[in-house]
Coordinates of C-alpha atoms and ligand atoms in Angstrom, one line a residue:
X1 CA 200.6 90.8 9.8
X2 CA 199.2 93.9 12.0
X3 CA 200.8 94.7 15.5
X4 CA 197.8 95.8 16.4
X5 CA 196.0 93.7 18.9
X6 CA 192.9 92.8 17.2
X7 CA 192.2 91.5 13.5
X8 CA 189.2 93.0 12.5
X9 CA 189.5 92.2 8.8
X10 CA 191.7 89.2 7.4
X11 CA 191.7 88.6 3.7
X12 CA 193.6 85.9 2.1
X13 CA 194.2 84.4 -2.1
X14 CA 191.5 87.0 -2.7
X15 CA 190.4 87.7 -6.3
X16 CA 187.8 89.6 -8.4
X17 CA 187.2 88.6 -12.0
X18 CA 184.2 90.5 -14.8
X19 CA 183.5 86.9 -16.0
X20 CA 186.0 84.7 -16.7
X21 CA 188.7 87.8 -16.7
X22 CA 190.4 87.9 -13.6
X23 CA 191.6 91.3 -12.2
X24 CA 193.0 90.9 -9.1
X25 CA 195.0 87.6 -8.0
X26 CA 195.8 85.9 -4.5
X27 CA 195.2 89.3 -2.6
X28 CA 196.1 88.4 1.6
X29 CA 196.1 91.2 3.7
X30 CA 194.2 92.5 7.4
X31 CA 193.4 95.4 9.2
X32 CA 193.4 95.8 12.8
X33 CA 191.8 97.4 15.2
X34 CA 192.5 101.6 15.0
X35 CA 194.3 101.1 11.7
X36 CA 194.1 102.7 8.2
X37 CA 195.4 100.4 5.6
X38 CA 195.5 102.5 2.5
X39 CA 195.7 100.8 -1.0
X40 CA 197.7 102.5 -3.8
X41 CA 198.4 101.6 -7.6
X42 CA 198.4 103.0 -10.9
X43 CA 195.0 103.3 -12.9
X44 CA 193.5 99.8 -13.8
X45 CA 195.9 97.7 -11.3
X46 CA 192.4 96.4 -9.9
X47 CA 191.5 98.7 -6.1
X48 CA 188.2 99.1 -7.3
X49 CA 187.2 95.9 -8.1
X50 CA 189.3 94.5 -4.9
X51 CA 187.0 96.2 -2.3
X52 CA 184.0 95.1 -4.9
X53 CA 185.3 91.6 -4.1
X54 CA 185.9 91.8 -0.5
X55 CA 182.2 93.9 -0.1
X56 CA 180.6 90.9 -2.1
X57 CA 179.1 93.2 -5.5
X58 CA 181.9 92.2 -7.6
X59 CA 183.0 88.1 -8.4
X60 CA 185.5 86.5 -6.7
X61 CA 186.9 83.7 -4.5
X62 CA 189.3 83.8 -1.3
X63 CA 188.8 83.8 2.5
X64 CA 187.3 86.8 4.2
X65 CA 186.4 87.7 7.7
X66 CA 185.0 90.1 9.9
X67 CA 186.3 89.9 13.6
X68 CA 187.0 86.0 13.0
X69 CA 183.6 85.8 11.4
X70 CA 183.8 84.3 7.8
X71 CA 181.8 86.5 5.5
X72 CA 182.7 85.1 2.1
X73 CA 179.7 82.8 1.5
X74 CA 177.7 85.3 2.4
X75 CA 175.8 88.1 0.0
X76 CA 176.9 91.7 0.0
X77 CA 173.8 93.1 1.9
X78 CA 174.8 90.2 4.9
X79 CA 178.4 91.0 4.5
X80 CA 177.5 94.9 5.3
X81 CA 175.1 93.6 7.9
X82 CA 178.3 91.5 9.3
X83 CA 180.1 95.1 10.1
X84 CA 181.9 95.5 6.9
X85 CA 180.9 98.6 4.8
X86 CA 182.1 100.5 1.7
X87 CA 182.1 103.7 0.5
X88 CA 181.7 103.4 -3.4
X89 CA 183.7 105.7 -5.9
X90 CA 180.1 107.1 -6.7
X91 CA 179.6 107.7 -3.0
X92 CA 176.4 105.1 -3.0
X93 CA 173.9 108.2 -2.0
X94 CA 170.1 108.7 -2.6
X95 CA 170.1 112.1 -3.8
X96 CA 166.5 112.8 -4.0
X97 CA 166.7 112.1 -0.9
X98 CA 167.5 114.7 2.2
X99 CA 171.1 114.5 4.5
X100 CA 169.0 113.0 7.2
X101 CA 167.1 110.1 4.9
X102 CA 170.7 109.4 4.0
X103 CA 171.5 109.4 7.9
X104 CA 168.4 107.2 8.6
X105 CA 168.8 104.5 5.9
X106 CA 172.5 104.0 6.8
X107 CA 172.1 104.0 10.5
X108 CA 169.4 100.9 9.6
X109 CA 172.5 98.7 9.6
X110 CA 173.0 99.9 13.4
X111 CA 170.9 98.3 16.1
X112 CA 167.5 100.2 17.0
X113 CA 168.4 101.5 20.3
X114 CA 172.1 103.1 18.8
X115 CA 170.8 105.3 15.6
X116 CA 170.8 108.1 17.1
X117 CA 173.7 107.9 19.1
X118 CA 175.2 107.3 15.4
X119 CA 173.5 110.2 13.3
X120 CA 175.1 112.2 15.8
X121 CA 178.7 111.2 15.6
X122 CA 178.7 111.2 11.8
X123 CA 177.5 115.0 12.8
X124 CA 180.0 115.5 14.9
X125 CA 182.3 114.4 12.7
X126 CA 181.1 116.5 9.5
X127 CA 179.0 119.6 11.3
X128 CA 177.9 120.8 8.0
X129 CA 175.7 117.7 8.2
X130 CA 174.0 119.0 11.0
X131 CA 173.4 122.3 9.2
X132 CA 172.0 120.7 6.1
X133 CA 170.1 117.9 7.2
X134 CA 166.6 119.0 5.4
X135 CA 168.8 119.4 1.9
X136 CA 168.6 117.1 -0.7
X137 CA 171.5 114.9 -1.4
X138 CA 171.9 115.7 -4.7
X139 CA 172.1 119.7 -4.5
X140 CA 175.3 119.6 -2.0
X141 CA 178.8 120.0 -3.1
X142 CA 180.9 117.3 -3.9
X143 CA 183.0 117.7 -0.7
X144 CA 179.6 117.7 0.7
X145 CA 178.4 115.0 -0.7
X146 CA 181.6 113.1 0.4
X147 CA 180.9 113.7 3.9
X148 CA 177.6 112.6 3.7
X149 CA 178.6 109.1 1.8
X150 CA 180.6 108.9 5.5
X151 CA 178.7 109.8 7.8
X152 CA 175.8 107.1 6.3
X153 CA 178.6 104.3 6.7
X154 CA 179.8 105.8 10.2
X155 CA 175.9 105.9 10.9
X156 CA 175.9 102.4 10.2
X157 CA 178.4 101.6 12.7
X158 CA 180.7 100.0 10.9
X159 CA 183.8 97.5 12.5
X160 CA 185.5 98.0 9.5
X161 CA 185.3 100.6 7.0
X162 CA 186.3 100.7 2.8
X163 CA 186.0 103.7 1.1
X164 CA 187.5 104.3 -2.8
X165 CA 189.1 107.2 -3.7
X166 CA 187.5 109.8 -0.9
X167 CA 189.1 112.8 -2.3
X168 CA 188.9 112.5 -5.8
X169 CA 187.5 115.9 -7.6
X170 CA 187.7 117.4 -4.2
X171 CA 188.8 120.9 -2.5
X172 CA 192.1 120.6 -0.8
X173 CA 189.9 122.4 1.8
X174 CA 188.0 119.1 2.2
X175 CA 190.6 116.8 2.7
X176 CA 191.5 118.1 6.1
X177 CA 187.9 117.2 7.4
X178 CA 188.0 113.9 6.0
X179 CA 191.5 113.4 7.2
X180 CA 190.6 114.7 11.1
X181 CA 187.5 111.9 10.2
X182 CA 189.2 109.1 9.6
X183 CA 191.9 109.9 12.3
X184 CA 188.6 109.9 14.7
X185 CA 187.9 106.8 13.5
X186 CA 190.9 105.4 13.8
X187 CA 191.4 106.4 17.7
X188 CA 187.7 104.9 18.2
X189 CA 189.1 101.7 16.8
X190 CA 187.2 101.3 13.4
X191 CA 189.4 99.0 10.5
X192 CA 189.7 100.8 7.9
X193 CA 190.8 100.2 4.0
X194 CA 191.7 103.3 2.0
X195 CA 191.7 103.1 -1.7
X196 CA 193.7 106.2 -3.1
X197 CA 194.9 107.6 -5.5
X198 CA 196.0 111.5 -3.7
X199 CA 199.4 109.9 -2.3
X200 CA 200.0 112.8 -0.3
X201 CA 196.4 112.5 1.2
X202 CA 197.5 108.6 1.8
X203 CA 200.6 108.8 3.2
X204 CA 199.7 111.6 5.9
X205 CA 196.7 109.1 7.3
X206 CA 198.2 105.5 7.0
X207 CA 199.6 103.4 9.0
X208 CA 200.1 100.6 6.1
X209 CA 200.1 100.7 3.0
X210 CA 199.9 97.9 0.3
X211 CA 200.9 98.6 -3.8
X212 CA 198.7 96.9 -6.1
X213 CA 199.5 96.3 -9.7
X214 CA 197.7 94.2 -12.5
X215 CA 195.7 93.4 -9.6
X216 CA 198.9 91.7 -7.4
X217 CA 200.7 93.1 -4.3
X218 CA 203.8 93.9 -5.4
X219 CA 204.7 95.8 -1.9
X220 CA 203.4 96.0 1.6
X221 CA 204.7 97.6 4.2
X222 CA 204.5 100.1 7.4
X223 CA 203.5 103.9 6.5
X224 CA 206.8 105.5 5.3
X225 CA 208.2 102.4 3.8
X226 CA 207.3 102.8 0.5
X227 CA 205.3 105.8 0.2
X228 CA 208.1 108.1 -1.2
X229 CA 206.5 109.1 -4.8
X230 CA 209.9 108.3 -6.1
X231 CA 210.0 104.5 -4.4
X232 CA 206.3 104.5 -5.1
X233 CA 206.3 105.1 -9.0
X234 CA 209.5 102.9 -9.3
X235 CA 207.9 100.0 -7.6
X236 CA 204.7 100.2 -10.3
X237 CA 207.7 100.6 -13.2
X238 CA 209.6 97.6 -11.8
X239 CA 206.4 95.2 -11.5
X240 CA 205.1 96.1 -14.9
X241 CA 209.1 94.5 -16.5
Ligands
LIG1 P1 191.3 103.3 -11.1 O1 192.3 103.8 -10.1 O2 191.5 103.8 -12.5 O3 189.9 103.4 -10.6 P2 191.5 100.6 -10.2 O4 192.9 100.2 -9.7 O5 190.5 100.8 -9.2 O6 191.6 101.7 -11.3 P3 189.7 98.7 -11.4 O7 188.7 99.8 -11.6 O8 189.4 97.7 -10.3 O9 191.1 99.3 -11.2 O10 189.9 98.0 -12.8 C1 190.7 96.8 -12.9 C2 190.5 96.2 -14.2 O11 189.2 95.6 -14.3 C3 190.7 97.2 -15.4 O12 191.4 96.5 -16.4 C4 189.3 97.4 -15.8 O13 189.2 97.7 -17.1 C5 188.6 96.1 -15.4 N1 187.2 96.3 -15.1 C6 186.7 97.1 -14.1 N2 185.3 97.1 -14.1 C7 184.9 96.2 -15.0 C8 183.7 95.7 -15.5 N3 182.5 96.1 -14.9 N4 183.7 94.8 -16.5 C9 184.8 94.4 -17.0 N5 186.1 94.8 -16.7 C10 186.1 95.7 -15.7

């Protein structure tokens, strides 16, 4: 359970199966108001296909709600709609289409009268947005790119935010952007659910953290708890006897 104040996400028994194969098992956690819950595990323990489950494009079963709301009967597009949005592994970006399409199409989730209120804090956030907005998707840089796949959720305007392995393939330069963003976030209130893999990228923005492996908690805890690499790797080495 969160001490923060408000629940903005509560999970509980979730799972995600390809099929009849189940990947992740009788996954309960939440996310409060102004908190990052980050995610860790080794390669394969099932983050991916966690947030697939929770964001509705990947089978599975288990209570989920938004703000009290129960979103788990409904599709993905009405679960985003709901105020839950993810930030795929692939970044989920049009890339024939230009920084501000991107803006546009994800501020569609946001209520008329708001877009541009949002286009401009996802600008605020990432600048180089602003400076780009006529370039296509596809011809930024991956750290670029990145920002952009943000900024379209944040655009959104999101109550709680998922995003899969930000940094991966990225300049270290990068990572201090998108670690001043999230803590922006964060101080606005936003949920947010960190999938990662950088640890040292992890631990410096959560304020949870929860160890999967083969797709089961095996720890959660407060930031700081368990996120010494040496108590982190031991904790994948003792689940996995
Ligand atoms: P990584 O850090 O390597 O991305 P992960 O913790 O995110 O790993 P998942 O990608 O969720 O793990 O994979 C969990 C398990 O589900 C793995 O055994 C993987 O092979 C399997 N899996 C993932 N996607 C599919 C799919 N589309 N069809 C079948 N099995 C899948």
């Amino acid at each position: 359970m969160t001490k923060h104040a408000e629940i903005l996400l509560e999970c509980s028994g979730i799972s995600a199966r390809y099929g009849h194969i189940r990947v992740c098992r009788e996954v309960n956690f939440s996310v409060g108001a102004g908190e990052i819950v980050t995610v860790l595990g080794p390669n394969g323990a099932g983050k991916t296909s966690l947030l697939g489950s929770i964001a509705g494009i990947v089978a599975g079963e288990g209570a989920i709600s938004v703000r009290g709301k129960s979103i788990d009967r409904l599709p993905a597009y009405r679960r985003a709609r709901a105020g839950l949005r993810l930030v795929p592994e692939g970044r989920g970006l049009f890339g024939t289409m230009t920084v501000r399409e991107n803006l546009l199409l994800g501020s569609r989730l946001a209520p008329e009268d708001r877009r541009h209120e949002l286009i401009a804090k996802a600008t605020q956030l990432f600048p180089v947005l602003a400076d780009r907005m006529e370039q296509r998707a596809r011809d930024m840089s991956g750290g670029e790119q990145q920002m952009l796949a943000v900024g379209k959720a944040i655009a959104g305007d999101p109550t709680v935010l998922m995003l899969d392995e930000p940094t991966q393939g990225l300049a270290p330069q990068v990572f201090d952007i998108l670690r001043r963003a999230l803590e922006a976030l964060r101080n606005d209130g936003m949920g947010i659910v960190l999938v990662e893999q950088h640890h040292a990228f992890a631990a410096s923005v959560a304020d949870r953290n929860i160890v999967l492996v083969n797709g089961q908690i095996v720890h959660s805890g407060e930031a700081g708890q368990i996120l010494g690499r040496e108590a982190l790797m031991a904790s994948y080495t003792e689940s996995e006897i």
